[in-house]
CSV table of C-alpha atoms in Angstrom, one decimal:
chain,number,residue,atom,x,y,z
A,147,UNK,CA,0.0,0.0,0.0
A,148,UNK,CA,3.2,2.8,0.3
A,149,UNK,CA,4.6,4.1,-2.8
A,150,UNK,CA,7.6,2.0,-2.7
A,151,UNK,CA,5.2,-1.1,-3.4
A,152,UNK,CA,3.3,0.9,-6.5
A,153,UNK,CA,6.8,1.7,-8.3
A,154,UNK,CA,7.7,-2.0,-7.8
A,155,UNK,CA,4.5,-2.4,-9.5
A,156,UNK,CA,5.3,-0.1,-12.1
A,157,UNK,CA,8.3,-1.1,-13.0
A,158,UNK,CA,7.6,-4.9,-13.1
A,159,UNK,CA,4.7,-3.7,-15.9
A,160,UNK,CA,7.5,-1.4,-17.6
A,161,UNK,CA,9.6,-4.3,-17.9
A,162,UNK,CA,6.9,-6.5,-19.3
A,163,UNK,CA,5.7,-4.4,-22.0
A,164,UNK,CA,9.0,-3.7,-22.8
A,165,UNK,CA,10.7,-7.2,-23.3
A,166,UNK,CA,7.2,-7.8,-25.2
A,167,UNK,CA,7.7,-5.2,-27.8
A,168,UNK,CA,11.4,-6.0,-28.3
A,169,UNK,CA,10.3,-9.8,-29.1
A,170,UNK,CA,7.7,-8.3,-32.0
A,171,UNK,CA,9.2,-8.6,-35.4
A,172,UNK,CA,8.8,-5.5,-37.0
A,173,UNK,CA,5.8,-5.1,-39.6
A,174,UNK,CA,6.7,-4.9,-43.2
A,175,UNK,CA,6.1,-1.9,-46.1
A,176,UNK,CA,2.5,-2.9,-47.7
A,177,UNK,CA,1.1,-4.4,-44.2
A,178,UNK,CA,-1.0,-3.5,-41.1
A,179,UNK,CA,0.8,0.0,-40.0
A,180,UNK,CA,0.4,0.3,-36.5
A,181,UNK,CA,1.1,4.1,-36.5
A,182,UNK,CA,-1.3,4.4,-39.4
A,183,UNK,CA,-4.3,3.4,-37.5
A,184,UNK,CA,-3.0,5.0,-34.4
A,185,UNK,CA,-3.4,8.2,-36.6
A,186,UNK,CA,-6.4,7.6,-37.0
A,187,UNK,CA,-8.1,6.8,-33.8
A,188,UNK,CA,-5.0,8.8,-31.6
A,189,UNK,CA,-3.7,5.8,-31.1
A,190,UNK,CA,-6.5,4.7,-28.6
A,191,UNK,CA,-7.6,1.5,-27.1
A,192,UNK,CA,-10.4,0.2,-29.7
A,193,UNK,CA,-10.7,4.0,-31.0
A,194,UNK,CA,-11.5,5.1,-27.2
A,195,UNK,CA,-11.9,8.9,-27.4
A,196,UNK,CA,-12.6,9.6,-23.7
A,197,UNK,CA,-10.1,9.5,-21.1
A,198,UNK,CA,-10.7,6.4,-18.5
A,199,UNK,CA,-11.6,8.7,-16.0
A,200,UNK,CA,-14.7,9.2,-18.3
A,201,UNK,CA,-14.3,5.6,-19.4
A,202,UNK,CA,-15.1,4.3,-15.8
A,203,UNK,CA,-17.8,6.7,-14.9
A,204,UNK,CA,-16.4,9.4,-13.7
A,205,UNK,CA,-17.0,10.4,-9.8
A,206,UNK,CA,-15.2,9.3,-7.0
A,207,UNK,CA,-15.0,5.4,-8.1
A,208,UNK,CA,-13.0,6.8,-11.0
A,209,UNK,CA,-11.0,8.3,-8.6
A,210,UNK,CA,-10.7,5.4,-6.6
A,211,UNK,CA,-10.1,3.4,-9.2
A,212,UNK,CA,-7.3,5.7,-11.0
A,213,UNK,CA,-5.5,6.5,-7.6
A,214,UNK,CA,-6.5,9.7,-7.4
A,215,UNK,CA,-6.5,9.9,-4.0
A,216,UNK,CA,-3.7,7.1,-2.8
A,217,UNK,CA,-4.5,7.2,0.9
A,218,UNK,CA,-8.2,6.0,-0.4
A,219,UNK,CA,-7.4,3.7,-2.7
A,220,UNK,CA,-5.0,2.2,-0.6
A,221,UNK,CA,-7.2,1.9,2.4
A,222,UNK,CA,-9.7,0.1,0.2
A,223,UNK,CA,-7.9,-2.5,-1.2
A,224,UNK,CA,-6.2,-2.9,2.0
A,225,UNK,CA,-9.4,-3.7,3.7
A,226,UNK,CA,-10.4,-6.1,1.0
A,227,UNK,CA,-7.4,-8.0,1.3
A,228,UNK,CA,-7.9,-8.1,4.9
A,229,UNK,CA,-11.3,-9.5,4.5
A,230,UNK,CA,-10.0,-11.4,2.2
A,231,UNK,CA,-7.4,-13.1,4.2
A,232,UNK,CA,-9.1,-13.9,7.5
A,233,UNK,CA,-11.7,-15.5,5.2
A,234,UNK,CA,-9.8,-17.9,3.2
A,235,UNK,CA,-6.1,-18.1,4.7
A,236,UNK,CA,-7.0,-17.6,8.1
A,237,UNK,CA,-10.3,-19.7,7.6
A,238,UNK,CA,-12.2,-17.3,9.5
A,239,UNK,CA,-16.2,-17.8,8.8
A,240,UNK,CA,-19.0,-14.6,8.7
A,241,UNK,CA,-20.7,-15.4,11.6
A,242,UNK,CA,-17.6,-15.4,13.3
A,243,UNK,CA,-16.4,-12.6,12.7
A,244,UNK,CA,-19.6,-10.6,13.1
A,245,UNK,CA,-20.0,-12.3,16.6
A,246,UNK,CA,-16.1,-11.4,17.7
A,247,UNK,CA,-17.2,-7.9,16.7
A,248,UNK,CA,-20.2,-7.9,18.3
A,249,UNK,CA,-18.8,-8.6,21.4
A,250,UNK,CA,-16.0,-6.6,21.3
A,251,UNK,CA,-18.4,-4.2,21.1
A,252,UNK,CA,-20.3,-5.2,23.9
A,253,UNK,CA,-17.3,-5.2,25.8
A,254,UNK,CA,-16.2,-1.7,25.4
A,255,UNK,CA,-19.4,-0.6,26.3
A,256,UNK,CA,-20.1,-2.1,29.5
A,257,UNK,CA,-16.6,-1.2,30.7
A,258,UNK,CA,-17.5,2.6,29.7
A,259,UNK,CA,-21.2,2.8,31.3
A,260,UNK,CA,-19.9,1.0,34.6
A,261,UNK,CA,-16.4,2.5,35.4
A,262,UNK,CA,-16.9,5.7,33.8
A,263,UNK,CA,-18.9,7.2,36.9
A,264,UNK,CA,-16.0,5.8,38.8
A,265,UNK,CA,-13.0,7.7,37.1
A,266,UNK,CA,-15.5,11.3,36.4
A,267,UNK,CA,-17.7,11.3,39.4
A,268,UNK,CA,-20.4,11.6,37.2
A,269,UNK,CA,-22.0,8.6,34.6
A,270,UNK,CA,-21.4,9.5,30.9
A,271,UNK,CA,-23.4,8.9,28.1
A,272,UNK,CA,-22.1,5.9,26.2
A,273,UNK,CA,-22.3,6.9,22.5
A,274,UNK,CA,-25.3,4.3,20.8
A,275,UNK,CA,-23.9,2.8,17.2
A,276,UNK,CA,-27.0,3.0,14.4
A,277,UNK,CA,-27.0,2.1,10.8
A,278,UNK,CA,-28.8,4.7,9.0
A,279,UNK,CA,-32.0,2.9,7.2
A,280,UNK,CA,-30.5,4.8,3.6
A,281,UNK,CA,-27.8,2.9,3.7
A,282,UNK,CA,-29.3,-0.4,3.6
A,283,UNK,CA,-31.9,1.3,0.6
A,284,UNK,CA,-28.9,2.7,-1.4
A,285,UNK,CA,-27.0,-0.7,-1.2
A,286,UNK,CA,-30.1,-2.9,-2.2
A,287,UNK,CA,-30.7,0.1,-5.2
A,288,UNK,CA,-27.4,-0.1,-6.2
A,289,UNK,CA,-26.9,-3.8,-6.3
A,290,UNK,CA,-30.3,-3.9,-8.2
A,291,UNK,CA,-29.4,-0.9,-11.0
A,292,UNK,CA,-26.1,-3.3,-12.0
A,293,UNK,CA,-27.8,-6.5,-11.5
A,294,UNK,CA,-30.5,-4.9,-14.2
A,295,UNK,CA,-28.2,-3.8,-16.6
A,296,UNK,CA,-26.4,-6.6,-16.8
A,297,UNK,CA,-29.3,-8.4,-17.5
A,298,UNK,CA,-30.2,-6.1,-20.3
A,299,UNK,CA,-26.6,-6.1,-21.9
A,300,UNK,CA,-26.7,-9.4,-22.1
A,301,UNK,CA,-30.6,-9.4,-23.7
A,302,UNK,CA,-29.2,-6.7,-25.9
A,303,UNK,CA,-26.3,-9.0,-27.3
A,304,UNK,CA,-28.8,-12.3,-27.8
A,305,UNK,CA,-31.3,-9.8,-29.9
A,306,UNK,CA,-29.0,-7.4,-32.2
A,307,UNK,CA,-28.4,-10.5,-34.7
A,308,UNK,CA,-24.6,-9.8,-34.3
A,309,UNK,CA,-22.7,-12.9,-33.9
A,310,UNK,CA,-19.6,-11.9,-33.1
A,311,UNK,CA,-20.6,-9.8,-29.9
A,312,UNK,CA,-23.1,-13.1,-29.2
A,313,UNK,CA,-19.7,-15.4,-29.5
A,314,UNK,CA,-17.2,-13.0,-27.6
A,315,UNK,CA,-20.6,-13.1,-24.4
A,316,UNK,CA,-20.8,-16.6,-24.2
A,317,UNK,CA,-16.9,-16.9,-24.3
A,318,UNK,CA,-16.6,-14.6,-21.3
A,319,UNK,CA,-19.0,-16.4,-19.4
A,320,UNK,CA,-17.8,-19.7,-20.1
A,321,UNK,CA,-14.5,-18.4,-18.9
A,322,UNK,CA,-15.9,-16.7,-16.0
A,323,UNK,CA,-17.8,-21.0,-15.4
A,324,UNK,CA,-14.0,-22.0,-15.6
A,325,UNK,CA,-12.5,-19.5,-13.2
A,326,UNK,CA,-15.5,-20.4,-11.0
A,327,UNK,CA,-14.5,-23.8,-10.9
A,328,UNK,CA,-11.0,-23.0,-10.1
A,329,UNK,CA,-11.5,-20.9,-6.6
A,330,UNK,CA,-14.4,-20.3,-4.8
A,331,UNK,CA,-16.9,-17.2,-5.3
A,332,UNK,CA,-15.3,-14.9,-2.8
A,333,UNK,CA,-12.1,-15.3,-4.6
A,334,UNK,CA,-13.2,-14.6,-7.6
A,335,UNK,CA,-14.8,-11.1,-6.2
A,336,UNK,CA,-11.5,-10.2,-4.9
A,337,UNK,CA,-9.5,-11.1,-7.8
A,338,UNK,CA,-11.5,-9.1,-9.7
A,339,UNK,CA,-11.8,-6.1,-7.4
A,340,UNK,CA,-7.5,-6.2,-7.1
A,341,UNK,CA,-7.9,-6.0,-11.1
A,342,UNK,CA,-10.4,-3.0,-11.0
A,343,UNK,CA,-7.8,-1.6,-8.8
A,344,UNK,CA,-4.5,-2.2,-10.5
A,345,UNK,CA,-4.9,-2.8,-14.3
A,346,UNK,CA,-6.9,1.0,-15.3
A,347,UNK,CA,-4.0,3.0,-13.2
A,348,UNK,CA,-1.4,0.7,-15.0
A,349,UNK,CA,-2.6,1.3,-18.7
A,350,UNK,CA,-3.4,5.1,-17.4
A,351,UNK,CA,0.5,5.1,-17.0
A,352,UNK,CA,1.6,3.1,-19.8
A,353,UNK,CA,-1.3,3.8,-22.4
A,354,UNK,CA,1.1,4.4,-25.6
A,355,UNK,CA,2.9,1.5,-25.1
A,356,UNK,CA,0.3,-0.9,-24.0
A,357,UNK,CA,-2.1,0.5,-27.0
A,358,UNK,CA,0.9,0.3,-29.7
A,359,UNK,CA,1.8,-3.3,-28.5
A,360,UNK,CA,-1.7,-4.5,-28.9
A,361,UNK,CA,-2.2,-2.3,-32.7
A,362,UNK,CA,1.4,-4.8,-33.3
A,363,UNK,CA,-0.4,-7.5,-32.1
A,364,UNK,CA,-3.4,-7.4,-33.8
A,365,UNK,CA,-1.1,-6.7,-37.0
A,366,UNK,CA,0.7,-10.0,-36.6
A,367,UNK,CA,-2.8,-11.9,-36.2
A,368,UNK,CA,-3.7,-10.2,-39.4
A,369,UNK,CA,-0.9,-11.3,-41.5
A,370,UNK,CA,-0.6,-14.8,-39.9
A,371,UNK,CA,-4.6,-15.4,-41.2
A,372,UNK,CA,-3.7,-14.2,-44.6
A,373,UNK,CA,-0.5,-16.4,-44.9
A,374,UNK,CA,-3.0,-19.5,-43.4
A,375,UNK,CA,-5.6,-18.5,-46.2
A,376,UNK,CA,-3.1,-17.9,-49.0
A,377,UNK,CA,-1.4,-21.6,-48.3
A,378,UNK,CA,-4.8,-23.3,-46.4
A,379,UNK,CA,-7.7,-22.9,-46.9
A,380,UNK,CA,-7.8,-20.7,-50.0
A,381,UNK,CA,-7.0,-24.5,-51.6
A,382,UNK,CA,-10.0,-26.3,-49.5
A,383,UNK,CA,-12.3,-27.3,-52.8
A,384,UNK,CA,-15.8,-25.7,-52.0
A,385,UNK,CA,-18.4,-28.3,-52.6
A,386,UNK,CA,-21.7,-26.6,-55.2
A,387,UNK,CA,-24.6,-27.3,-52.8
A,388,UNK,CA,-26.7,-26.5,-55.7
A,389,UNK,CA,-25.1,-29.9,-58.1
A,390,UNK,CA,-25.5,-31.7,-55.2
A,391,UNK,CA,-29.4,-31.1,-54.3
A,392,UNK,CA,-29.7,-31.9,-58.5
A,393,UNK,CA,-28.3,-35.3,-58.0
């Protein structure tokens, strides 16, 4: 969570991208020009024009997100971790840990209402801990507005008749099924929420270099499909569905 950890962090990705890109043969005269379609769309990610401060919604779970605020951000994902590791390395249960707190609580407050008279002369108030009823309300709202429109992105992608997005959703959900199987569901949420936290502020950082590795990736792709179509299946004989329903 201190700043020496997030340059380690940086530099690890720096040294990634970079031994990446040096292992990239370069493209050739008459193929996919990286810097040409960087021209194009500025050289963003999938023609992104926004910045991912927009990107991710703006607001403070941008900032969050972005590390706009460090002793936030680090103070979140240092409490998920937490929570993380009494649940699965420390094999710490919910109920537990709401009943250790609970009487902790408990504790604290019986020792202030009985021995504060003692110490003052006079009995104190002991502060009384409510949860407002909003937050509950805004939690449940919340939960249901993502809930709904992940329902509807995923209606949207089985009715627009475009199978490519159709076959991209099913393949991130089958991946998600495999993951799933891998570790359990609390896992899963924290891996992704360490992700939410660490991969925008890293291609935030190291945008040109992550977008022009991909634009040289996707160029590679490119040419490696036309040489397997050229000496493939270019020569697959076609079968005439029409000769055949004749016969």
């Amino acid at each position: 969570m201190s700043e020496r950890s997030e340059n380690v962090t940086e530099k690890l990705m720096g040294s990634i991208i970079d031994t990446i890109a040096e292992n990239l043969p370069k493209q050739k005269s008459g193929k996919f020009d990286p810097g040409s379609v960087s021209d194009k769309v500025r050289n963003k990610l999938f023609g992104r024009q926004n910045s991912m401060h927009r990107v991710l919604g703006g607001g403070k779970s941008a900032d969050v997100l972005l590390w706009r605020n460090k002793k936030i951000s680090s103070s979140v994902l240092a409490l998920a971790t937490t929570i993380w590791v009494f649940f699965e390395w420390i094999d710490y249960h919910f109920l537990t840990i709401v009943s250790f707190a609970l009487v902790l609580g408990m504790v604290v407050q019986f020792v202030w209402s009985n021995f504060s008279s003692m110490l003052s002369g006079s009995p104190s108030k002991v502060p009384r801990v409510e949860l407002p009823d909003e937050l509950f309300v805004n939690i449940a709202v919340a939960i249901g507005a993502q809930v709904n429109k992940f329902l509807s992105f995923l209606q949207d992608l089985s009715c627009e008749r475009n199978l490519k997005h159709f076959v991209v959703a099913i393949a991130g959900l089958w991946a998600v099924a495999v993951i799933g199987s891998w570790c359990n569901f609390l896992t899963v949420i924290y891996i992704g929420f360490v992700c939410a936290h660490t991969l925008p502020v890293l291609y935030e950082k190291y945008e040109d270099q992550v977008d022009d590795f991909l634009y040289s990736l996707l160029g590679l792709l490119r040419d490696q499909y036309q040489k397997l179509d050229q000496g493939v299946l270019s020569k697959i004989p076609k079968g005439n569905m029409k000769a055949k329903k004749s016969e």
